[in-house]
Amino acid sequence: MLTIRADLLAAMVSHARADHPDEACGVIAGPSGSDRPERHIPMLNAARSPTFYEFDSGDLLALYRELDERDEVPVVIYHSHTATEAYPSRTDVALAGEPEAHYVLISTRETGPAEGPFEFRSFRIADGVVTEEPVVVEGDPTH
Amino acid sequence: MSVEVRVPTILRTLTGGEKVVTANGDTLAAVVSDLDVSYPGMGARLLDDSGLRRFVNIYVNDEDVRFLAGLQTQIADHDSITILPAVAGG
């Protein structure tokens, strides 16, 4: 199960809308061992593509150094799909490298950059196996 | 040359949970071979037939080895090596 604050969920959805039609990507970091996503870190999609995302390799090293220094881990790794459902693609499964992370998929296929309905789903991806999990949203999105 | 290698979570099953391990070698290729001796299976997770796997990033100090000399990158004593799987997908 993923428990996520409403403001963090809203921040991921805004990022996905802002980058539409390209895929948006990022991390919600949290204290190591807590499984609590707390700090939103939007990342640049170095691929700048509507069908692929990749963190820039220099940004990736800087991110992990910072997480290590703060004793944090990437609790959530998110990206958007802009024309398909919010479900991990074959590529997503093949490349998933953080077995302990919650992989969040957001789909902006319905309204693109505009406000409106979106899909937001969370998965575990380990050893090539995708397991969807419930998402519990806490708090008020305006705080 | 003896260097520290930071191992990502997904490869710590091979290192008995260790996050930082020590390896020897004058080039990155030699360090990877040494890692594969100490932690069997590590080589195959980092390399394929064409060399460094496309979605594995290895850094020597602060530099992605793709911008250095790849597997032929020279390693000096006290260099620090970091392995990170790419965060990528479709």
PDB file of N, CA and C in Angstrom, chain A residues 41-143:
ATOM      1  N   ILE A  41      10.885  15.730  -5.417  1.00  0.00           N
ATOM      2  CA  ILE A  41      12.039  16.136  -6.221  1.00  0.00           C
ATOM      3  C   ILE A  41      11.699  15.886  -7.690  1.00  0.00           C
ATOM      4  N   PRO A  42      11.183  16.921  -8.374  1.00  0.00           N
ATOM      5  CA  PRO A  42      10.918  16.731  -9.808  1.00  0.00           C
ATOM      6  C   PRO A  42      12.242  16.593 -10.543  1.00  0.00           C
ATOM      7  N   MET A  43      12.325  15.671 -11.487  1.00  0.00           N
ATOM      8  CA  MET A  43      13.556  15.482 -12.261  1.00  0.00           C
ATOM      9  C   MET A  43      13.277  15.865 -13.712  1.00  0.00           C
ATOM     10  N   LEU A  44      14.348  16.241 -14.420  1.00  0.00           N
ATOM     11  CA  LEU A  44      14.208  16.494 -15.855  1.00  0.00           C
ATOM     12  C   LEU A  44      14.201  15.161 -16.578  1.00  0.00           C
ATOM     13  N   ASN A  45      13.320  15.057 -17.570  1.00  0.00           N
ATOM     14  CA  ASN A  45      13.356  13.875 -18.432  1.00  0.00           C
ATOM     15  C   ASN A  45      14.401  14.128 -19.513  1.00  0.00           C
ATOM     16  N   ALA A  46      15.577  13.516 -19.364  1.00  0.00           N
ATOM     17  CA  ALA A  46      16.675  13.761 -20.306  1.00  0.00           C
ATOM     18  C   ALA A  46      16.302  13.289 -21.708  1.00  0.00           C
ATOM     19  N   ALA A  47      15.347  12.353 -21.797  1.00  0.00           N
ATOM     20  CA  ALA A  47      14.924  11.851 -23.113  1.00  0.00           C
ATOM     21  C   ALA A  47      13.953  12.822 -23.797  1.00  0.00           C
ATOM     22  N   ARG A  48      13.330  13.706 -23.025  1.00  0.00           N
ATOM     23  CA  ARG A  48      12.339  14.659 -23.570  1.00  0.00           C
ATOM     24  C   ARG A  48      11.471  14.009 -24.629  1.00  0.00           C
ATOM     25  N   SER A  49      10.778  12.967 -24.196  1.00  0.00           N
ATOM     26  CA  SER A  49      10.052  12.149 -25.157  1.00  0.00           C
ATOM     27  C   SER A  49       8.641  11.865 -24.656  1.00  0.00           C
ATOM     28  N   PRO A  50       7.681  11.711 -25.561  1.00  0.00           N
ATOM     29  CA  PRO A  50       6.338  11.317 -25.143  1.00  0.00           C
ATOM     30  C   PRO A  50       6.227   9.820 -24.841  1.00  0.00           C
ATOM     31  N   THR A  51       7.292   9.053 -25.130  1.00  0.00           N
ATOM     32  CA  THR A  51       7.200   7.595 -24.936  1.00  0.00           C
ATOM     33  C   THR A  51       8.340   7.021 -24.093  1.00  0.00           C
ATOM     34  N   PHE A  52       9.207   7.885 -23.572  1.00  0.00           N
ATOM     35  CA  PHE A  52      10.344   7.380 -22.801  1.00  0.00           C
ATOM     36  C   PHE A  52      10.752   8.432 -21.777  1.00  0.00           C
ATOM     37  N   TYR A  53      11.278   7.945 -20.644  1.00  0.00           N
ATOM     38  CA  TYR A  53      11.865   8.896 -19.699  1.00  0.00           C
ATOM     39  C   TYR A  53      13.171   8.320 -19.181  1.00  0.00           C
ATOM     40  N   GLU A  54      14.077   9.199 -18.844  1.00  0.00           N
ATOM     41  CA  GLU A  54      15.325   8.788 -18.219  1.00  0.00           C
ATOM     42  C   GLU A  54      15.882   9.970 -17.450  1.00  0.00           C
ATOM     43  N   PHE A  55      16.260   9.740 -16.180  1.00  0.00           N
ATOM     44  CA  PHE A  55      16.930  10.794 -15.425  1.00  0.00           C
ATOM     45  C   PHE A  55      18.289  11.011 -16.082  1.00  0.00           C
ATOM     46  N   ASP A  56      18.687  12.273 -16.219  1.00  0.00           N
ATOM     47  CA  ASP A  56      20.030  12.593 -16.707  1.00  0.00           C
ATOM     48  C   ASP A  56      21.060  11.939 -15.777  1.00  0.00           C
ATOM     49  N   SER A  57      22.150  11.398 -16.338  1.00  0.00           N
ATOM     50  CA  SER A  57      23.061  10.607 -15.501  1.00  0.00           C
ATOM     51  C   SER A  57      23.749  11.457 -14.435  1.00  0.00           C
ATOM     52  N   GLY A  58      24.068  12.706 -14.755  1.00  0.00           N
ATOM     53  CA  GLY A  58      24.679  13.603 -13.755  1.00  0.00           C
ATOM     54  C   GLY A  58      23.679  13.947 -12.652  1.00  0.00           C
ATOM     55  N   ASP A  59      22.440  14.223 -13.053  1.00  0.00           N
ATOM     56  CA  ASP A  59      21.384  14.516 -12.069  1.00  0.00           C
ATOM     57  C   ASP A  59      21.152  13.310 -11.167  1.00  0.00           C
ATOM     58  N   LEU A  60      21.249  12.116 -11.764  1.00  0.00           N
ATOM     59  CA  LEU A  60      21.011  10.878 -11.002  1.00  0.00           C
ATOM     60  C   LEU A  60      22.048  10.728  -9.884  1.00  0.00           C
ATOM     61  N   LEU A  61      23.333  10.974 -10.224  1.00  0.00           N
ATOM     62  CA  LEU A  61      24.388  10.873  -9.213  1.00  0.00           C
ATOM     63  C   LEU A  61      24.169  11.920  -8.124  1.00  0.00           C
ATOM     64  N   ALA A  62      23.853  13.163  -8.535  1.00  0.00           N
ATOM     65  CA  ALA A  62      23.628  14.235  -7.553  1.00  0.00           C
ATOM     66  C   ALA A  62      22.455  13.874  -6.639  1.00  0.00           C
ATOM     67  N   LEU A  63      21.406  13.317  -7.235  1.00  0.00           N
ATOM     68  CA  LEU A  63      20.228  12.929  -6.450  1.00  0.00           C
ATOM     69  C   LEU A  63      20.604  11.895  -5.390  1.00  0.00           C
ATOM     70  N   TYR A  64      21.301  10.831  -5.807  1.00  0.00           N
ATOM     71  CA  TYR A  64      21.614   9.758  -4.858  1.00  0.00           C
ATOM     72  C   TYR A  64      22.603  10.215  -3.791  1.00  0.00           C
ATOM     73  N   ARG A  65      23.524  11.108  -4.161  1.00  0.00           N
ATOM     74  CA  ARG A  65      24.445  11.668  -3.156  1.00  0.00           C
ATOM     75  C   ARG A  65      23.658  12.431  -2.096  1.00  0.00           C
ATOM     76  N   GLU A  66      22.706  13.245  -2.578  1.00  0.00           N
ATOM     77  CA  GLU A  66      21.902  14.055  -1.652  1.00  0.00           C
ATOM     78  C   GLU A  66      21.051  13.156  -0.752  1.00  0.00           C
ATOM     79  N   LEU A  67      20.446  12.139  -1.350  1.00  0.00           N
ATOM     80  CA  LEU A  67      19.622  11.221  -0.555  1.00  0.00           C
ATOM     81  C   LEU A  67      20.473  10.547   0.516  1.00  0.00           C
ATOM     82  N   ASP A  68      21.676  10.095   0.121  1.00  0.00           N
ATOM     83  CA  ASP A  68      22.571   9.436   1.076  1.00  0.00           C
ATOM     84  C   ASP A  68      22.934  10.358   2.234  1.00  0.00           C
ATOM     85  N   GLU A  69      23.262  11.621   1.876  1.00  0.00           N
ATOM     86  CA  GLU A  69      23.654  12.582   2.911  1.00  0.00           C
ATOM     87  C   GLU A  69      22.529  12.815   3.906  1.00  0.00           C
ATOM     88  N   ARG A  70      21.291  12.775   3.405  1.00  0.00           N
ATOM     89  CA  ARG A  70      20.137  13.044   4.281  1.00  0.00           C
ATOM     90  C   ARG A  70      19.551  11.764   4.865  1.00  0.00           C
ATOM     91  N   ASP A  71      20.190  10.642   4.604  1.00  0.00           N
ATOM     92  CA  ASP A  71      19.672   9.332   5.022  1.00  0.00           C
ATOM     93  C   ASP A  71      18.239   9.119   4.529  1.00  0.00           C
ATOM     94  N   GLU A  72      18.055   9.443   3.249  1.00  0.00           N
ATOM     95  CA  GLU A  72      16.752   9.263   2.607  1.00  0.00           C
ATOM     96  C   GLU A  72      16.864   8.214   1.501  1.00  0.00           C
ATOM     97  N   VAL A  73      15.699   7.739   1.075  1.00  0.00           N
ATOM     98  CA  VAL A  73      15.635   6.835  -0.075  1.00  0.00           C
ATOM     99  C   VAL A  73      14.530   7.337  -1.011  1.00  0.00           C
ATOM    100  N   PRO A  74      14.582   6.903  -2.271  1.00  0.00           N
ATOM    101  CA  PRO A  74      13.481   7.256  -3.178  1.00  0.00           C
ATOM    102  C   PRO A  74      12.268   6.374  -2.854  1.00  0.00           C
ATOM    103  N   VAL A  75      11.394   6.864  -1.983  1.00  0.00           N
ATOM    104  CA  VAL A  75      10.238   6.048  -1.563  1.00  0.00           C
ATOM    105  C   VAL A  75       9.293   5.859  -2.749  1.00  0.00           C
ATOM    106  N   VAL A  76       9.108   6.957  -3.503  1.00  0.00           N
ATOM    107  CA  VAL A  76       8.276   6.890  -4.716  1.00  0.00           C
ATOM    108  C   VAL A  76       9.128   7.298  -5.904  1.00  0.00           C
ATOM    109  N   ILE A  77       9.027   6.523  -6.987  1.00  0.00           N
ATOM    110  CA  ILE A  77       9.596   6.938  -8.277  1.00  0.00           C
ATOM    111  C   ILE A  77       8.401   7.050  -9.219  1.00  0.00           C
ATOM    112  N   TYR A  78       8.180   8.258  -9.746  1.00  0.00           N
ATOM    113  CA  TYR A  78       6.982   8.427 -10.581  1.00  0.00           C
ATOM    114  C   TYR A  78       7.339   8.851 -11.986  1.00  0.00           C
ATOM    115  N   HIS A  79       6.462   8.503 -12.909  1.00  0.00           N
ATOM    116  CA  HIS A  79       6.529   9.083 -14.246  1.00  0.00           C
ATOM    117  C   HIS A  79       5.144   9.062 -14.862  1.00  0.00           C
ATOM    118  N   SER A  80       5.015   9.832 -15.933  1.00  0.00           N
ATOM    119  CA  SER A  80       3.694   9.910 -16.564  1.00  0.00           C
ATOM    120  C   SER A  80       3.688   9.154 -17.873  1.00  0.00           C
ATOM    121  N   HIS A  81       2.503   8.690 -18.206  1.00  0.00           N
ATOM    122  CA  HIS A  81       2.207   8.218 -19.553  1.00  0.00           C
ATOM    123  C   HIS A  81       1.255   9.245 -20.140  1.00  0.00           C
ATOM    124  N   THR A  82       1.535   9.671 -21.357  1.00  0.00           N
ATOM    125  CA  THR A  82       0.750  10.793 -21.882  1.00  0.00           C
ATOM    126  C   THR A  82      -0.266  10.360 -22.938  1.00  0.00           C
ATOM    127  N   ALA A  83      -0.186   9.111 -23.372  1.00  0.00           N
ATOM    128  CA  ALA A  83      -1.157   8.631 -24.372  1.00  0.00           C
ATOM    129  C   ALA A  83      -1.715   7.260 -24.023  1.00  0.00           C
ATOM    130  N   THR A  84      -1.221   6.671 -22.944  1.00  0.00           N
ATOM    131  CA  THR A  84      -1.655   5.315 -22.588  1.00  0.00           C
ATOM    132  C   THR A  84      -2.026   5.268 -21.103  1.00  0.00           C
ATOM    133  N   GLU A  85      -2.518   4.108 -20.676  1.00  0.00           N
ATOM    134  CA  GLU A  85      -2.985   4.009 -19.296  1.00  0.00           C
ATOM    135  C   GLU A  85      -1.825   4.080 -18.289  1.00  0.00           C
ATOM    136  N   ALA A  86      -2.216   4.317 -17.037  1.00  0.00           N
ATOM    137  CA  ALA A  86      -1.234   4.446 -15.955  1.00  0.00           C
ATOM    138  C   ALA A  86      -0.870   3.055 -15.446  1.00  0.00           C
ATOM    139  N   TYR A  87      -0.197   2.294 -16.335  1.00  0.00           N
ATOM    140  CA  TYR A  87       0.212   0.931 -15.987  1.00  0.00           C
ATOM    141  C   TYR A  87       1.620   0.744 -16.547  1.00  0.00           C
ATOM    142  N   PRO A  88       2.508   0.077 -15.791  1.00  0.00           N
ATOM    143  CA  PRO A  88       3.896  -0.047 -16.259  1.00  0.00           C
ATOM    144  C   PRO A  88       4.002  -0.729 -17.632  1.00  0.00           C
ATOM    145  N   SER A  89       4.765  -0.089 -18.519  1.00  0.00           N
ATOM    146  CA  SER A  89       5.014  -0.671 -19.840  1.00  0.00           C
ATOM    147  C   SER A  89       6.056  -1.778 -19.702  1.00  0.00           C
ATOM    148  N   ARG A  90       6.248  -2.532 -20.764  1.00  0.00           N
ATOM    149  CA  ARG A  90       7.280  -3.583 -20.737  1.00  0.00           C
ATOM    150  C   ARG A  90       8.640  -2.986 -20.419  1.00  0.00           C
ATOM    151  N   THR A  91       8.901  -1.795 -20.996  1.00  0.00           N
ATOM    152  CA  THR A  91      10.181  -1.123 -20.734  1.00  0.00           C
ATOM    153  C   THR A  91      10.294  -0.744 -19.257  1.00  0.00           C
ATOM    154  N   ASP A  92       9.188  -0.248 -18.688  1.00  0.00           N
ATOM    155  CA  ASP A  92       9.208   0.122 -17.270  1.00  0.00           C
ATOM    156  C   ASP A  92       9.595  -1.082 -16.413  1.00  0.00           C
ATOM    157  N   VAL A  93       9.048  -2.224 -16.744  1.00  0.00           N
ATOM    158  CA  VAL A  93       9.303  -3.433 -15.956  1.00  0.00           C
ATOM    159  C   VAL A  93      10.755  -3.874 -16.146  1.00  0.00           C
ATOM    160  N   ALA A  94      11.203  -3.848 -17.405  1.00  0.00           N
ATOM    161  CA  ALA A  94      12.567  -4.304 -17.700  1.00  0.00           C
ATOM    162  C   ALA A  94      13.609  -3.439 -16.999  1.00  0.00           C
ATOM    163  N   LEU A  95      13.324  -2.138 -16.850  1.00  0.00           N
ATOM    164  CA  LEU A  95      14.348  -1.223 -16.334  1.00  0.00           C
ATOM    165  C   LEU A  95      14.174  -0.877 -14.865  1.00  0.00           C
ATOM    166  N   ALA A  96      13.135  -1.383 -14.227  1.00  0.00           N
ATOM    167  CA  ALA A  96      12.904  -1.019 -12.821  1.00  0.00           C
ATOM    168  C   ALA A  96      14.077  -1.475 -11.961  1.00  0.00           C
ATOM    169  N   GLY A  97      14.745  -0.523 -11.309  1.00  0.00           N
ATOM    170  CA  GLY A  97      15.973  -0.848 -10.581  1.00  0.00           C
ATOM    171  C   GLY A  97      15.886  -0.629  -9.079  1.00  0.00           C
ATOM    172  N   GLU A  98      14.702  -0.294  -8.578  1.00  0.00           N
ATOM    173  CA  GLU A  98      14.566  -0.043  -7.138  1.00  0.00           C
ATOM    174  C   GLU A  98      13.452  -0.928  -6.588  1.00  0.00           C
ATOM    175  N   PRO A  99      13.825  -2.161  -6.198  1.00  0.00           N
ATOM    176  CA  PRO A  99      12.796  -3.117  -5.777  1.00  0.00           C
ATOM    177  C   PRO A  99      11.983  -2.679  -4.558  1.00  0.00           C
ATOM    178  N   GLU A 100      12.542  -1.703  -3.792  1.00  0.00           N
ATOM    179  CA  GLU A 100      11.815  -1.285  -2.586  1.00  0.00           C
ATOM    180  C   GLU A 100      10.974  -0.038  -2.807  1.00  0.00           C
ATOM    181  N   ALA A 101      11.022   0.525  -4.021  1.00  0.00           N
ATOM    182  CA  ALA A 101      10.282   1.772  -4.278  1.00  0.00           C
ATOM    183  C   ALA A 101       8.841   1.477  -4.677  1.00  0.00           C
ATOM    184  N   HIS A 102       8.012   2.491  -4.461  1.00  0.00           N
ATOM    185  CA  HIS A 102       6.660   2.470  -5.029  1.00  0.00           C
ATOM    186  C   HIS A 102       6.770   3.145  -6.394  1.00  0.00           C
ATOM    187  N   TYR A 103       6.430   2.414  -7.434  1.00  0.00           N
ATOM    188  CA  TYR A 103       6.453   3.002  -8.780  1.00  0.00           C
ATOM    189  C   TYR A 103       5.078   3.584  -9.075  1.00  0.00           C
ATOM    190  N   VAL A 104       5.007   4.907  -9.148  1.00  0.00           N
ATOM    191  CA  VAL A 104       3.742   5.594  -9.409  1.00  0.00           C
ATOM    192  C   VAL A 104       3.662   5.964 -10.887  1.00  0.00           C
ATOM    193  N   LEU A 105       2.521   5.663 -11.464  1.00  0.00           N
ATOM    194  CA  LEU A 105       2.236   6.025 -12.855  1.00  0.00           C
ATOM    195  C   LEU A 105       1.053   6.991 -12.870  1.00  0.00           C
ATOM    196  N   ILE A 106       1.225   8.071 -13.632  1.00  0.00           N
ATOM    197  CA  ILE A 106       0.162   9.055 -13.787  1.00  0.00           C
ATOM    198  C   ILE A 106      -0.147   9.111 -15.272  1.00  0.00           C
ATOM    199  N   SER A 107      -1.415   9.047 -15.638  1.00  0.00           N
ATOM    200  CA  SER A 107      -1.725   9.215 -17.057  1.00  0.00           C
ATOM    201  C   SER A 107      -2.456  10.527 -17.279  1.00  0.00           C
ATOM    202  N   THR A 108      -1.935  11.283 -18.248  1.00  0.00           N
ATOM    203  CA  THR A 108      -2.559  12.553 -18.629  1.00  0.00           C
ATOM    204  C   THR A 108      -3.269  12.408 -19.974  1.00  0.00           C
ATOM    205  N   ARG A 109      -3.529  11.158 -20.383  1.00  0.00           N
ATOM    206  CA  ARG A 109      -4.062  10.961 -21.735  1.00  0.00           C
ATOM    207  C   ARG A 109      -5.433  11.616 -21.922  1.00  0.00           C
ATOM    208  N   GLU A 110      -6.194  11.784 -20.830  1.00  0.00           N
ATOM    209  CA  GLU A 110      -7.558  12.273 -21.004  1.00  0.00           C
ATOM    210  C   GLU A 110      -7.621  13.785 -21.254  1.00  0.00           C
ATOM    211  N   THR A 111      -6.897  14.547 -20.430  1.00  0.00           N
ATOM    212  CA  THR A 111      -7.033  16.015 -20.553  1.00  0.00           C
ATOM    213  C   THR A 111      -5.710  16.714 -20.845  1.00  0.00           C
ATOM    214  N   GLY A 112      -4.639  15.965 -21.039  1.00  0.00           N
ATOM    215  CA  GLY A 112      -3.362  16.599 -21.381  1.00  0.00           C
ATOM    216  C   GLY A 112      -2.924  17.573 -20.307  1.00  0.00           C
ATOM    217  N   PRO A 113      -2.545  18.797 -20.716  1.00  0.00           N
ATOM    218  CA  PRO A 113      -2.036  19.757 -19.735  1.00  0.00           C
ATOM    219  C   PRO A 113      -3.133  20.395 -18.885  1.00  0.00           C
ATOM    220  N   ALA A 114      -4.397  20.165 -19.236  1.00  0.00           N
ATOM    221  CA  ALA A 114      -5.497  20.868 -18.558  1.00  0.00           C
ATOM    222  C   ALA A 114      -5.920  20.144 -17.286  1.00  0.00           C
ATOM    223  N   GLU A 115      -6.607  20.869 -16.428  1.00  0.00           N
ATOM    224  CA  GLU A 115      -7.228  20.271 -15.245  1.00  0.00           C
ATOM    225  C   GLU A 115      -8.257  19.250 -15.716  1.00  0.00           C
ATOM    226  N   GLY A 116      -8.578  18.316 -14.859  1.00  0.00           N
ATOM    227  CA  GLY A 116      -9.600  17.340 -15.232  1.00  0.00           C
ATOM    228  C   GLY A 116      -9.210  15.972 -14.756  1.00  0.00           C
ATOM    229  N   PRO A 117      -9.923  14.951 -15.228  1.00  0.00           N
ATOM    230  CA  PRO A 117      -9.665  13.605 -14.728  1.00  0.00           C
ATOM    231  C   PRO A 117      -8.259  13.114 -15.098  1.00  0.00           C
ATOM    232  N   PHE A 118      -7.635  12.385 -14.186  1.00  0.00           N
ATOM    233  CA  PHE A 118      -6.326  11.788 -14.453  1.00  0.00           C
ATOM    234  C   PHE A 118      -6.311  10.421 -13.809  1.00  0.00           C
ATOM    235  N   GLU A 119      -5.352   9.598 -14.213  1.00  0.00           N
ATOM    236  CA  GLU A 119      -5.182   8.300 -13.553  1.00  0.00           C
ATOM    237  C   GLU A 119      -3.921   8.373 -12.707  1.00  0.00           C
ATOM    238  N   PHE A 120      -3.998   7.813 -11.513  1.00  0.00           N
ATOM    239  CA  PHE A 120      -2.864   7.802 -10.589  1.00  0.00           C
ATOM    240  C   PHE A 120      -2.854   6.423  -9.937  1.00  0.00           C
ATOM    241  N   ARG A 121      -1.848   5.622 -10.248  1.00  0.00           N
ATOM    242  CA  ARG A 121      -1.801   4.251  -9.711  1.00  0.00           C
ATOM    243  C   ARG A 121      -0.398   3.941  -9.221  1.00  0.00           C
ATOM    244  N   SER A 122      -0.299   3.003  -8.299  1.00  0.00           N
ATOM    245  CA  SER A 122       1.001   2.669  -7.703  1.00  0.00           C
ATOM    246  C   SER A 122       1.265   1.167  -7.793  1.00  0.00           C
ATOM    247  N   PHE A 123       2.536   0.846  -8.012  1.00  0.00           N
ATOM    248  CA  PHE A 123       2.935  -0.547  -8.252  1.00  0.00           C
ATOM    249  C   PHE A 123       4.246  -0.841  -7.542  1.00  0.00           C
ATOM    250  N   ARG A 124       4.432  -2.103  -7.231  1.00  0.00           N
ATOM    251  CA  ARG A 124       5.754  -2.616  -6.899  1.00  0.00           C
ATOM    252  C   ARG A 124       6.240  -3.327  -8.153  1.00  0.00           C
ATOM    253  N   ILE A 125       7.511  -3.139  -8.470  1.00  0.00           N
ATOM    254  CA  ILE A 125       8.084  -3.854  -9.612  1.00  0.00           C
ATOM    255  C   ILE A 125       9.381  -4.488  -9.130  1.00  0.00           C
ATOM    256  N   ALA A 126       9.387  -5.810  -9.034  1.00  0.00           N
ATOM    257  CA  ALA A 126      10.589  -6.508  -8.570  1.00  0.00           C
ATOM    258  C   ALA A 126      10.693  -7.826  -9.319  1.00  0.00           C
ATOM    259  N   ASP A 127      11.921  -8.130  -9.762  1.00  0.00           N
ATOM    260  CA  ASP A 127      12.179  -9.375 -10.499  1.00  0.00           C
ATOM    261  C   ASP A 127      11.227  -9.555 -11.669  1.00  0.00           C
ATOM    262  N   GLY A 128      10.900  -8.464 -12.342  1.00  0.00           N
ATOM    263  CA  GLY A 128      10.057  -8.556 -13.536  1.00  0.00           C
ATOM    264  C   GLY A 128       8.574  -8.749 -13.248  1.00  0.00           C
ATOM    265  N   VAL A 129       8.204  -8.683 -11.966  1.00  0.00           N
ATOM    266  CA  VAL A 129       6.794  -8.896 -11.614  1.00  0.00           C
ATOM    267  C   VAL A 129       6.180  -7.573 -11.154  1.00  0.00           C
ATOM    268  N   VAL A 130       5.019  -7.245 -11.733  1.00  0.00           N
ATOM    269  CA  VAL A 130       4.315  -6.010 -11.389  1.00  0.00           C
ATOM    270  C   VAL A 130       3.179  -6.346 -10.435  1.00  0.00           C
ATOM    271  N   THR A 131       3.125  -5.656  -9.303  1.00  0.00           N
ATOM    272  CA  THR A 131       2.026  -5.863  -8.358  1.00  0.00           C
ATOM    273  C   THR A 131       1.396  -4.509  -8.055  1.00  0.00           C
ATOM    274  N   GLU A 132       0.135  -4.341  -8.448  1.00  0.00           N
ATOM    275  CA  GLU A 132      -0.523  -3.074  -8.128  1.00  0.00           C
ATOM    276  C   GLU A 132      -0.854  -3.046  -6.640  1.00  0.00           C
ATOM    277  N   GLU A 133      -0.860  -1.851  -6.070  1.00  0.00           N
ATOM    278  CA  GLU A 133      -1.150  -1.723  -4.638  1.00  0.00           C
ATOM    279  C   GLU A 133      -2.149  -0.590  -4.432  1.00  0.00           C
ATOM    280  N   PRO A 134      -2.905  -0.635  -3.337  1.00  0.00           N
ATOM    281  CA  PRO A 134      -3.847   0.451  -3.070  1.00  0.00           C
ATOM    282  C   PRO A 134      -3.105   1.749  -2.745  1.00  0.00           C
ATOM    283  N   VAL A 135      -3.749   2.872  -3.045  1.00  0.00           N
ATOM    284  CA  VAL A 135      -3.192   4.180  -2.724  1.00  0.00           C
ATOM    285  C   VAL A 135      -4.119   4.849  -1.710  1.00  0.00           C
ATOM    286  N   VAL A 136      -3.555   5.249  -0.572  1.00  0.00           N
ATOM    287  CA  VAL A 136      -4.323   5.962   0.449  1.00  0.00           C
ATOM    288  C   VAL A 136      -3.821   7.400   0.473  1.00  0.00           C
ATOM    289  N   VAL A 137      -4.739   8.346   0.273  1.00  0.00           N
ATOM    290  CA  VAL A 137      -4.366   9.761   0.219  1.00  0.00           C
ATOM    291  C   VAL A 137      -4.748  10.405   1.544  1.00  0.00           C
ATOM    292  N   GLU A 138      -3.744  11.122   2.106  1.00  0.00           N
ATOM    293  CA  GLU A 138      -3.962  11.739   3.414  1.00  0.00           C
ATOM    294  C   GLU A 138      -3.936  13.246   3.296  1.00  0.00           C
ATOM    295  N   GLY A 139      -4.795  13.909   4.054  1.00  0.00           N
ATOM    296  CA  GLY A 139      -4.709  15.364   4.213  1.00  0.00           C
ATOM    297  C   GLY A 139      -5.380  16.125   3.094  1.00  0.00           C
ATOM    298  N   ASP A 140      -5.147  17.422   3.145  1.00  0.00           N
ATOM    299  CA  ASP A 140      -5.826  18.377   2.276  1.00  0.00           C
ATOM    300  C   ASP A 140      -4.841  18.812   1.184  1.00  0.00           C
ATOM    301  N   PRO A 141      -5.237  18.764  -0.091  1.00  0.00           N
ATOM    302  CA  PRO A 141      -4.283  19.091  -1.159  1.00  0.00           C
ATOM    303  C   PRO A 141      -3.788  20.523  -1.119  1.00  0.00           C
ATOM    304  N   THR A 142      -4.473  21.420  -0.409  1.00  0.00           N
ATOM    305  CA  THR A 142      -4.042  22.821  -0.409  1.00  0.00           C
ATOM    306  C   THR A 142      -2.996  23.093   0.670  1.00  0.00           C
ATOM    307  N   HIS A 143      -2.663  22.092   1.479  1.00  0.00           N
ATOM    308  CA  HIS A 143      -1.653  22.316   2.530  1.00  0.00           C
ATOM    309  C   HIS A 143      -0.350  21.598   2.209  1.00  0.00           C
TER     310      HIS A 143
END
